[in-house]
Coordinates of C-alpha atoms and ligand atoms in Angstrom, one line a residue:
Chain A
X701 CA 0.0 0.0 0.0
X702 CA 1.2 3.9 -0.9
X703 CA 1.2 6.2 2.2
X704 CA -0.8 8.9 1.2
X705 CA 2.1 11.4 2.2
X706 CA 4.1 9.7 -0.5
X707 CA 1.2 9.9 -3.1
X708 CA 1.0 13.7 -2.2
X709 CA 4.9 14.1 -2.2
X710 CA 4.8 12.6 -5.7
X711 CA 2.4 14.9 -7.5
X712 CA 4.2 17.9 -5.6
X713 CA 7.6 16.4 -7.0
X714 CA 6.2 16.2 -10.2
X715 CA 4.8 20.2 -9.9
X716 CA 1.5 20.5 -9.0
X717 CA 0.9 23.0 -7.2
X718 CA -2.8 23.4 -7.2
X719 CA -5.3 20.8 -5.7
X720 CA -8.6 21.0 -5.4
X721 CA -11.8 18.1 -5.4
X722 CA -14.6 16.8 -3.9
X723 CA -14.1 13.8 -1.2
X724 CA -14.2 10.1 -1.3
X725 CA -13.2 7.2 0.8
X726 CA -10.8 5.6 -1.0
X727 CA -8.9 9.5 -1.5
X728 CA -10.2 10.3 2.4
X729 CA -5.4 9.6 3.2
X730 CA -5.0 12.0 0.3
X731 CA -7.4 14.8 1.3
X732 CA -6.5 14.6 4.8
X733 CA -2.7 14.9 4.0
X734 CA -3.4 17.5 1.6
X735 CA -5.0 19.7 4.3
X736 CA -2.3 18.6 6.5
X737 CA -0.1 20.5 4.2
X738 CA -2.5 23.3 3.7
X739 CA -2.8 23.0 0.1
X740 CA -6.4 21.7 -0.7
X741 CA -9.2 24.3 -1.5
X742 CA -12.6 21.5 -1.1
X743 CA -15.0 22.5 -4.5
X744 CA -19.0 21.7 -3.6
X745 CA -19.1 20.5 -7.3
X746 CA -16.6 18.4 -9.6
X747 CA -17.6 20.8 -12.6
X748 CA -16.8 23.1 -10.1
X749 CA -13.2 21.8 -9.4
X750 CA -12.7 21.4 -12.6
X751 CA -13.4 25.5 -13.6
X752 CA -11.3 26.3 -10.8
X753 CA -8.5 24.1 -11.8
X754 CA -8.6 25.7 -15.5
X755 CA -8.5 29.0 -14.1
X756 CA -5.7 28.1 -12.0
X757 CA -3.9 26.2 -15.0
X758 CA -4.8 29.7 -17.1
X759 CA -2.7 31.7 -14.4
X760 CA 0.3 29.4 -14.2
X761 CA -0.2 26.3 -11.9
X762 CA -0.1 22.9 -12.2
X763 CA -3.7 21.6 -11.4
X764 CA -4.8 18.3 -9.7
X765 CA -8.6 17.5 -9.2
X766 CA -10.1 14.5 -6.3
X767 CA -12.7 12.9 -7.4
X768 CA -14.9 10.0 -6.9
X769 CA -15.6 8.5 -10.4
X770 CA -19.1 9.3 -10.3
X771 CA -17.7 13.1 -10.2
X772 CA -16.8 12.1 -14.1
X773 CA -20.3 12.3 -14.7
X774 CA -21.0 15.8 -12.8
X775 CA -18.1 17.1 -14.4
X776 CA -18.3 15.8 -18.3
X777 CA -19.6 18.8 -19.7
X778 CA -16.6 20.8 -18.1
X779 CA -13.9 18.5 -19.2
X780 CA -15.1 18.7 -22.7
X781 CA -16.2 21.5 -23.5
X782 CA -13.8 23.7 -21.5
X783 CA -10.1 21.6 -20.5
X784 CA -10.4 19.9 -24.2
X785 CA -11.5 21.9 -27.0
X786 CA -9.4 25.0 -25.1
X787 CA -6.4 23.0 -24.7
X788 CA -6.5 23.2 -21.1
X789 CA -4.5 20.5 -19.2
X790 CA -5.5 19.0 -15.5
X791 CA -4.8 15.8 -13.8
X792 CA -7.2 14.4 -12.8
X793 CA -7.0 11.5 -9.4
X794 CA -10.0 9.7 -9.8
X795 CA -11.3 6.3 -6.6
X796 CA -12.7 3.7 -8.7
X797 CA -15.7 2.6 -7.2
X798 CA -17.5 0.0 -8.2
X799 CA -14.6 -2.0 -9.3
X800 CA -15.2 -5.1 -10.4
X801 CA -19.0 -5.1 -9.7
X802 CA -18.1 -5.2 -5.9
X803 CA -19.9 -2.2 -4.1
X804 CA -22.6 -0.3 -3.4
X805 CA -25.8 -0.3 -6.3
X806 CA -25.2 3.3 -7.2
X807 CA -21.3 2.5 -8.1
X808 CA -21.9 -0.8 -10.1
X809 CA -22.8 1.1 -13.5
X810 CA -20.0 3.6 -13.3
X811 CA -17.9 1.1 -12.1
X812 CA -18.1 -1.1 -15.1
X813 CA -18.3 1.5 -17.9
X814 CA -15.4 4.3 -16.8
X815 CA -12.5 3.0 -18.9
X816 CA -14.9 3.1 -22.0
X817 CA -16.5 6.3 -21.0
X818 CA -13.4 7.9 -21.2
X819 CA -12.0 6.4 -24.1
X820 CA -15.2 7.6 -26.0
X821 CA -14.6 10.9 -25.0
X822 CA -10.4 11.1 -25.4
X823 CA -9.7 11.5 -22.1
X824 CA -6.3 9.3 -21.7
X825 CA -6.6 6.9 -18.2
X826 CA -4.0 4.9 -16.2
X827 CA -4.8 2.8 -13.1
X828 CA -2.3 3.2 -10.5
X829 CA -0.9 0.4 -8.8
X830 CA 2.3 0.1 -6.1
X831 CA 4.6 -2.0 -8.1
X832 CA 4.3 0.7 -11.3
X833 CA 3.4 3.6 -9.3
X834 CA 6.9 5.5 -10.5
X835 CA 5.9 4.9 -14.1
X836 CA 2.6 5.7 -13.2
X837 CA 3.0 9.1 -12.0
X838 CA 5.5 9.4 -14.9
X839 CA 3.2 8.6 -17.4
X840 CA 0.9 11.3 -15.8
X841 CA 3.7 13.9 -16.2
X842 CA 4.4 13.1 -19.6
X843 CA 0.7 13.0 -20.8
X844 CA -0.1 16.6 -18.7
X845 CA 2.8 18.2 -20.3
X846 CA 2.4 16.9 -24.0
X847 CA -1.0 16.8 -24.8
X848 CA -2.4 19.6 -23.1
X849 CA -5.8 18.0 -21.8
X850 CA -7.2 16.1 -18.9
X851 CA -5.4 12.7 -17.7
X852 CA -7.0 10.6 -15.5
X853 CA -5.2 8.5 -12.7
X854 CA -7.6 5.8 -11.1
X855 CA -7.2 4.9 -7.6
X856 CA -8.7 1.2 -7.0
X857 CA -9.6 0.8 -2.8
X858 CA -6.6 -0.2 -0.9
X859 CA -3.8 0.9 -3.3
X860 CA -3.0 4.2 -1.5
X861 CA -3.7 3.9 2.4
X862 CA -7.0 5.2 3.6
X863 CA -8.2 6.9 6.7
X864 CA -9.2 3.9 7.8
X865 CA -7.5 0.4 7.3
Chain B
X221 CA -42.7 42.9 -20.3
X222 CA -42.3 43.5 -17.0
X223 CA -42.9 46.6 -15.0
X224 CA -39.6 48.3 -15.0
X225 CA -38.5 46.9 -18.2
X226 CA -39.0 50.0 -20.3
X227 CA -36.6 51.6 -18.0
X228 CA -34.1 49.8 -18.1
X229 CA -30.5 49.2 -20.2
X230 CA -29.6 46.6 -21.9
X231 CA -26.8 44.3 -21.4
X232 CA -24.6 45.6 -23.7
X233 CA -24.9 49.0 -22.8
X234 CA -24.4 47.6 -18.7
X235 CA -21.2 46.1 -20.1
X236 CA -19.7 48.5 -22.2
X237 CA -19.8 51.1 -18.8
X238 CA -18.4 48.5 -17.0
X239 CA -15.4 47.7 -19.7
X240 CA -14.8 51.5 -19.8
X241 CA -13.6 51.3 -15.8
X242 CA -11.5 48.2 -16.4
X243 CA -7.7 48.2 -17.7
X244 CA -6.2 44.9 -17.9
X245 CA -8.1 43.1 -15.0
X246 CA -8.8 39.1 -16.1
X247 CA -12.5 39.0 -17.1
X248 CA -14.1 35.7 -17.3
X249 CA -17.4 36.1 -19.3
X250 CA -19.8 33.3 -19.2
X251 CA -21.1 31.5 -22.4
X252 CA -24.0 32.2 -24.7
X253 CA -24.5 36.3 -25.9
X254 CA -22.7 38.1 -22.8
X255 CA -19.3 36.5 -24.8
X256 CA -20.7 37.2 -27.8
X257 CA -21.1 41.0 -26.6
X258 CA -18.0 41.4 -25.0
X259 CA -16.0 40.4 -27.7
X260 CA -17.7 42.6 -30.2
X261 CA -17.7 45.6 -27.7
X262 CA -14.1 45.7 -26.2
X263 CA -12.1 42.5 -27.2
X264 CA -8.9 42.4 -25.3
X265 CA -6.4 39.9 -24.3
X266 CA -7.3 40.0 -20.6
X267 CA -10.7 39.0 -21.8
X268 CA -11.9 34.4 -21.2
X269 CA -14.6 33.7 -23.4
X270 CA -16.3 30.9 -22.3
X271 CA -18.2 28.9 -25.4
X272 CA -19.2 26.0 -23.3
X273 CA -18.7 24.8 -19.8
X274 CA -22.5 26.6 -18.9
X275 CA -22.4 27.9 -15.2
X276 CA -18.3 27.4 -14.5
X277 CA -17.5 31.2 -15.1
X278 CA -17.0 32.2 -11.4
X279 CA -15.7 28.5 -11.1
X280 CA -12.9 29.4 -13.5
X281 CA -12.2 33.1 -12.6
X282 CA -11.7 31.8 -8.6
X283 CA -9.2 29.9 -9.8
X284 CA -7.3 32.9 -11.5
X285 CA -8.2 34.9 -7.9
X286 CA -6.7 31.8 -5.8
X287 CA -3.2 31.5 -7.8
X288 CA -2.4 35.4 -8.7
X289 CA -3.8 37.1 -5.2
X290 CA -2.5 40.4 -5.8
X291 CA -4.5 40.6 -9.3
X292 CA -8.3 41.6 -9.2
X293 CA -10.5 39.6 -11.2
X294 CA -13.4 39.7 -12.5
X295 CA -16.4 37.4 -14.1
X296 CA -19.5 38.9 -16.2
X297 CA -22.2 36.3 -15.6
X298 CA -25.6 35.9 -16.7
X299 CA -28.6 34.6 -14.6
X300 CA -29.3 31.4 -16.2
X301 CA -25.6 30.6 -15.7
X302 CA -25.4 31.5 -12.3
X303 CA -28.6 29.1 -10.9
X304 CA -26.9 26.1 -13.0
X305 CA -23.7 26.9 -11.0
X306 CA -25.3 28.0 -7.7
X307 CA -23.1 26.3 -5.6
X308 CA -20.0 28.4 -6.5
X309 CA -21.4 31.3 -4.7
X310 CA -20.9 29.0 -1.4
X311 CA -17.7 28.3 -2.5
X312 CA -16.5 31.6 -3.2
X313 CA -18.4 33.0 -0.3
X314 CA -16.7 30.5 2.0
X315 CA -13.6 31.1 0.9
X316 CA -13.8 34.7 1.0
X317 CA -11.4 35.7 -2.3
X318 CA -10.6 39.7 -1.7
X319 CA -10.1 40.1 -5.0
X320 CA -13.0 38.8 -6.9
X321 CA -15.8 40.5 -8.6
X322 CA -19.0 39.1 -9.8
X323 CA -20.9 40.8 -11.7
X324 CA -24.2 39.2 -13.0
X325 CA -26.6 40.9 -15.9
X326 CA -29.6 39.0 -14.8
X327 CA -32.7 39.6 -17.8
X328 CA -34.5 36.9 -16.6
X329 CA -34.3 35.1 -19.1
X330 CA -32.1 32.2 -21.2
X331 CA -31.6 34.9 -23.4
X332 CA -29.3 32.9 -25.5
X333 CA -31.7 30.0 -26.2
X334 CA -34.3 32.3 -26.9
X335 CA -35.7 34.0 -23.8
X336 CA -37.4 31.1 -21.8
X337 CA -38.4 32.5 -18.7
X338 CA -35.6 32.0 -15.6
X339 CA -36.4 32.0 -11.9
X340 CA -34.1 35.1 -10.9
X341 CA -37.1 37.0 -10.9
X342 CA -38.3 35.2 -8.0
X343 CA -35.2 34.6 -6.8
X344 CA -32.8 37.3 -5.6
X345 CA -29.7 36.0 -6.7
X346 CA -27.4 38.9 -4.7
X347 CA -29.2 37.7 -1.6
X348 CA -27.9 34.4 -2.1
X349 CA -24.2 35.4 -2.4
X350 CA -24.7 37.3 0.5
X351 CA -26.4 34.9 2.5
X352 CA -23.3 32.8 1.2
X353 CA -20.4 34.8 2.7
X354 CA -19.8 37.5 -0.3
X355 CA -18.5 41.1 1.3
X356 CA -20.2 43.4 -1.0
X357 CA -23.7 43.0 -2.7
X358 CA -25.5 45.7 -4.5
X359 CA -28.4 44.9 -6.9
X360 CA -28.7 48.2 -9.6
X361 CA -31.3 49.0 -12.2
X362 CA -29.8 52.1 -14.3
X363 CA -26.1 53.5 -15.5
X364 CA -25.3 56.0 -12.7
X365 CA -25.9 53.3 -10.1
X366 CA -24.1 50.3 -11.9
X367 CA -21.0 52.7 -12.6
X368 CA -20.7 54.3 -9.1
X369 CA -21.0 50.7 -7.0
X370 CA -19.0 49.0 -9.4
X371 CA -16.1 51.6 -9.0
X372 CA -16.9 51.3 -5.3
X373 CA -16.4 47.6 -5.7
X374 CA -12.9 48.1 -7.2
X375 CA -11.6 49.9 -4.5
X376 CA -13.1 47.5 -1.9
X377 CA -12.2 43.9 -0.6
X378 CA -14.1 41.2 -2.0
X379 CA -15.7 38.7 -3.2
X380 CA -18.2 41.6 -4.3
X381 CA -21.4 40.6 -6.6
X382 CA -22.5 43.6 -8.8
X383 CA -26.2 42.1 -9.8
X384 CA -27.6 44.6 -12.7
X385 CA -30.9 44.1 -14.2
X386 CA -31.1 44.6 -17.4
X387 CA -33.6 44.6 -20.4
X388 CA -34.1 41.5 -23.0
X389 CA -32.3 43.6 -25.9
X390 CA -29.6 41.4 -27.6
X391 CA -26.8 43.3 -29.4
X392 CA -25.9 42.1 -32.7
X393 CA -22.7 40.6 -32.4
X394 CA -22.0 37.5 -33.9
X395 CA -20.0 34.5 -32.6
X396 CA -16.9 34.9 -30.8
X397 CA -14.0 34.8 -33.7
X398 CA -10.9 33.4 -32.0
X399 CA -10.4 29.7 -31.7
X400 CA -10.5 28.4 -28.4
X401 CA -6.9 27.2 -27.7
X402 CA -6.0 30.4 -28.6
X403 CA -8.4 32.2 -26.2
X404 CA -6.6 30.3 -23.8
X405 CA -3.1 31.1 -25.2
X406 CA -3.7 35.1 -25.2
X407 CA -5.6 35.0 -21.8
X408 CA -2.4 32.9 -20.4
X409 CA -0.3 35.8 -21.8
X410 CA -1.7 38.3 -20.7
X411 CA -2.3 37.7 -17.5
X412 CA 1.3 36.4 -16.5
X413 CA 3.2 38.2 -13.8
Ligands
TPP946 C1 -25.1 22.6 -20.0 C2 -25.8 23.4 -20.9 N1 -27.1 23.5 -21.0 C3 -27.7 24.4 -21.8 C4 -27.0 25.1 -22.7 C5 -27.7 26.0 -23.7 N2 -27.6 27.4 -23.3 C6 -26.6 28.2 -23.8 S1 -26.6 29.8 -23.2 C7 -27.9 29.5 -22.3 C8 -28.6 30.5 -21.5 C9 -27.7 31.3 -20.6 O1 -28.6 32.1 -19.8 P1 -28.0 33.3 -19.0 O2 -26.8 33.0 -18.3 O3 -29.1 34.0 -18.3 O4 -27.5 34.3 -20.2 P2 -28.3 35.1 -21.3 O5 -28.4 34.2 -22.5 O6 -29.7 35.4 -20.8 O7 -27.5 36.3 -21.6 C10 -28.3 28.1 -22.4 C11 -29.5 27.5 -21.7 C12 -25.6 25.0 -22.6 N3 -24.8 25.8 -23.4 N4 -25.0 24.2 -21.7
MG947 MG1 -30.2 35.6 -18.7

């Protein structure tokens, strides 16, 4: 398992610099230690994260958004017709609920169709895992800085360590 | 028409006053005509027009406010956009940006779509940012008024909401004429440092 200080250590190595989302459980270690470190401003909406995140990008940061993958739905509309037909890069850390058809009802459709729902759309997707995390975050790094659009990182539950074990 | 609709300005003539107090502030304008107007009206670097993304304008120009703090910026909203993102206000409200200016032109209408009714006339939508945690709020019906609070609101700490009422009229301006990646490019540009 990643210690969330090392997941958030990662993405600040890498340069972000501007992290903002809306809460999960599986991300619950990631949001904590990003307030921890004071760098977190909590959004009430994805789509909302995601404007503020282009506007941050727009003045010169390096933007993450937290979301749980039903935030992909809320936030579609942004991340197409804002971040990718204005060239407007974010990463975005995505929990994968619904994972294998293992949770809650209201996760099992999202669950099963995110990797295809963003393929439809463009959006390029990696899931993370411990024994690739270092290519993982440098695929993220590479993808940000290249194709200037969103790039999703999936979090599956028990890959980076939650609030509770 | 409504009562005091006879009496009252248009958008593009609210807008045009308000461009003539601005310099090289970042102005995020919402989608639909008020971009369309802007553009034709002033159309400077400093200036995000927003095609799509309905209701993230104040989403978008927060996040300008949060990473350049010492720059004021500023958002031209309509109404229809501002009850599909209504939850921003709490956000911004919350977090209490001193330099961010919201200025809505609320006709009461989807103006854009071809004037279906909204609910802002019903609902006071500078009663909800303040209720929310915004500093300033000031709800204004002719020129004087809209000129003298919104130079107010440029002197003042925010997150200020300038709501002005104005008429149906639509000014005829055509589509916005620069591609979006290079909206983005020139906005980026000019707002560095
Ligand atoms: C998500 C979404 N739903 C609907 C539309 C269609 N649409 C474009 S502009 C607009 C009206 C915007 O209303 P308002 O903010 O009051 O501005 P006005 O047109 O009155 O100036 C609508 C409904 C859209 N672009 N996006
Ligand atoms: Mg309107």
């Amino acid at each position: 398992m990643i210690e969330s200080d090392v997941f958030v250590q990662a993405l600040q190595d890498m340069g972000v610099n501007f992290f903002t989302g809306v809460p999960d459980s599986i991300l619950g270690g990631i949001i904590a230690e990003l307030m921890n470190r004071r760098i977190y401003t909590p959004a009430v909406r994805e789509d909302e994260a995601v404007g503020m995140a282009a506007g941050a990008y727009m003045a010169g940061k390096t933007p993450a958004v937290l979301m749980q993958n039903s935030g992909l739905g809320t936030s579609l509309n942004t991340l197409i017709s804002l971040n990718m037909i204005y060239k407007q890069p974010c990463i975005l850390i995505v929990s994968w609920r619904g994972q294998g058809g293992k949770d809650a009802p209201e996760h099992l459709v999202m669950g099963e169709v995110m990797p295809q729902l963003l393929e439809t759309v463009k959006i390029p997707h990696r899931t993370l895992t411990e024994k690739t995390a270092v290519e993982d975050f440098r695929w993220v790094a590479q993808t940000f800085m290249t194709q200037q659009m969103p790039v999703a990182l999936f979090i599956t539950k028990g890959v980076v360590k939650g609030l509770h074990p | 028409m409504r009562p005091e609709q006879g009496t009252l300005i248009s958008r593009a003539q609210a807008m045009a006053a308000l461009l003539e107090l601005l310099t090289d502030q970042p102005v995020i304008i919402c989608n639909g005509f008020p971009s369309r107007e802007a553009h034709k009206i002033a159309d400077r670097p400093t200036h995000f027009y927003m095609i799509g993304s309905m209701g993230n304008a104040p989403a978008i120009a927060l996040g300008v406010a949060l990473a350049k703090p010492n720059k004021q910026v500023i958002t031209f909203d309509g109404d229809g956009n501002v009850l599909m993102g209504m939850g921003t206000l709490a956000t911004v409200g919350a977090l209490k940006p001193k330099n961010f200016i919201h200025v809505v032109f609320d006709n009461e209408v989807y103006g854009t779509t071809g004037n279906q009714p909204t609910i802002s006339n019903v609902v006071p939508l500078e009663k909800v940012a303040k209720a929310a945690g915004y500093v300033n709020v000031e709800r204004v019906l002719d020129r004087d008024d809209l000129v003298y609070e919104f130079k107010a609101m440029l002197k003042q700490d925010g997150p200020s909401m300038l709501l002005i009422k104005v008429n149906e009229f639509v000014e005829d301006a055509g589509r916005v004429l620069h591609d979006p990646p290079e909206i983005t490019r020139r906005f980026m540009k000019a707002i560095q440092g």
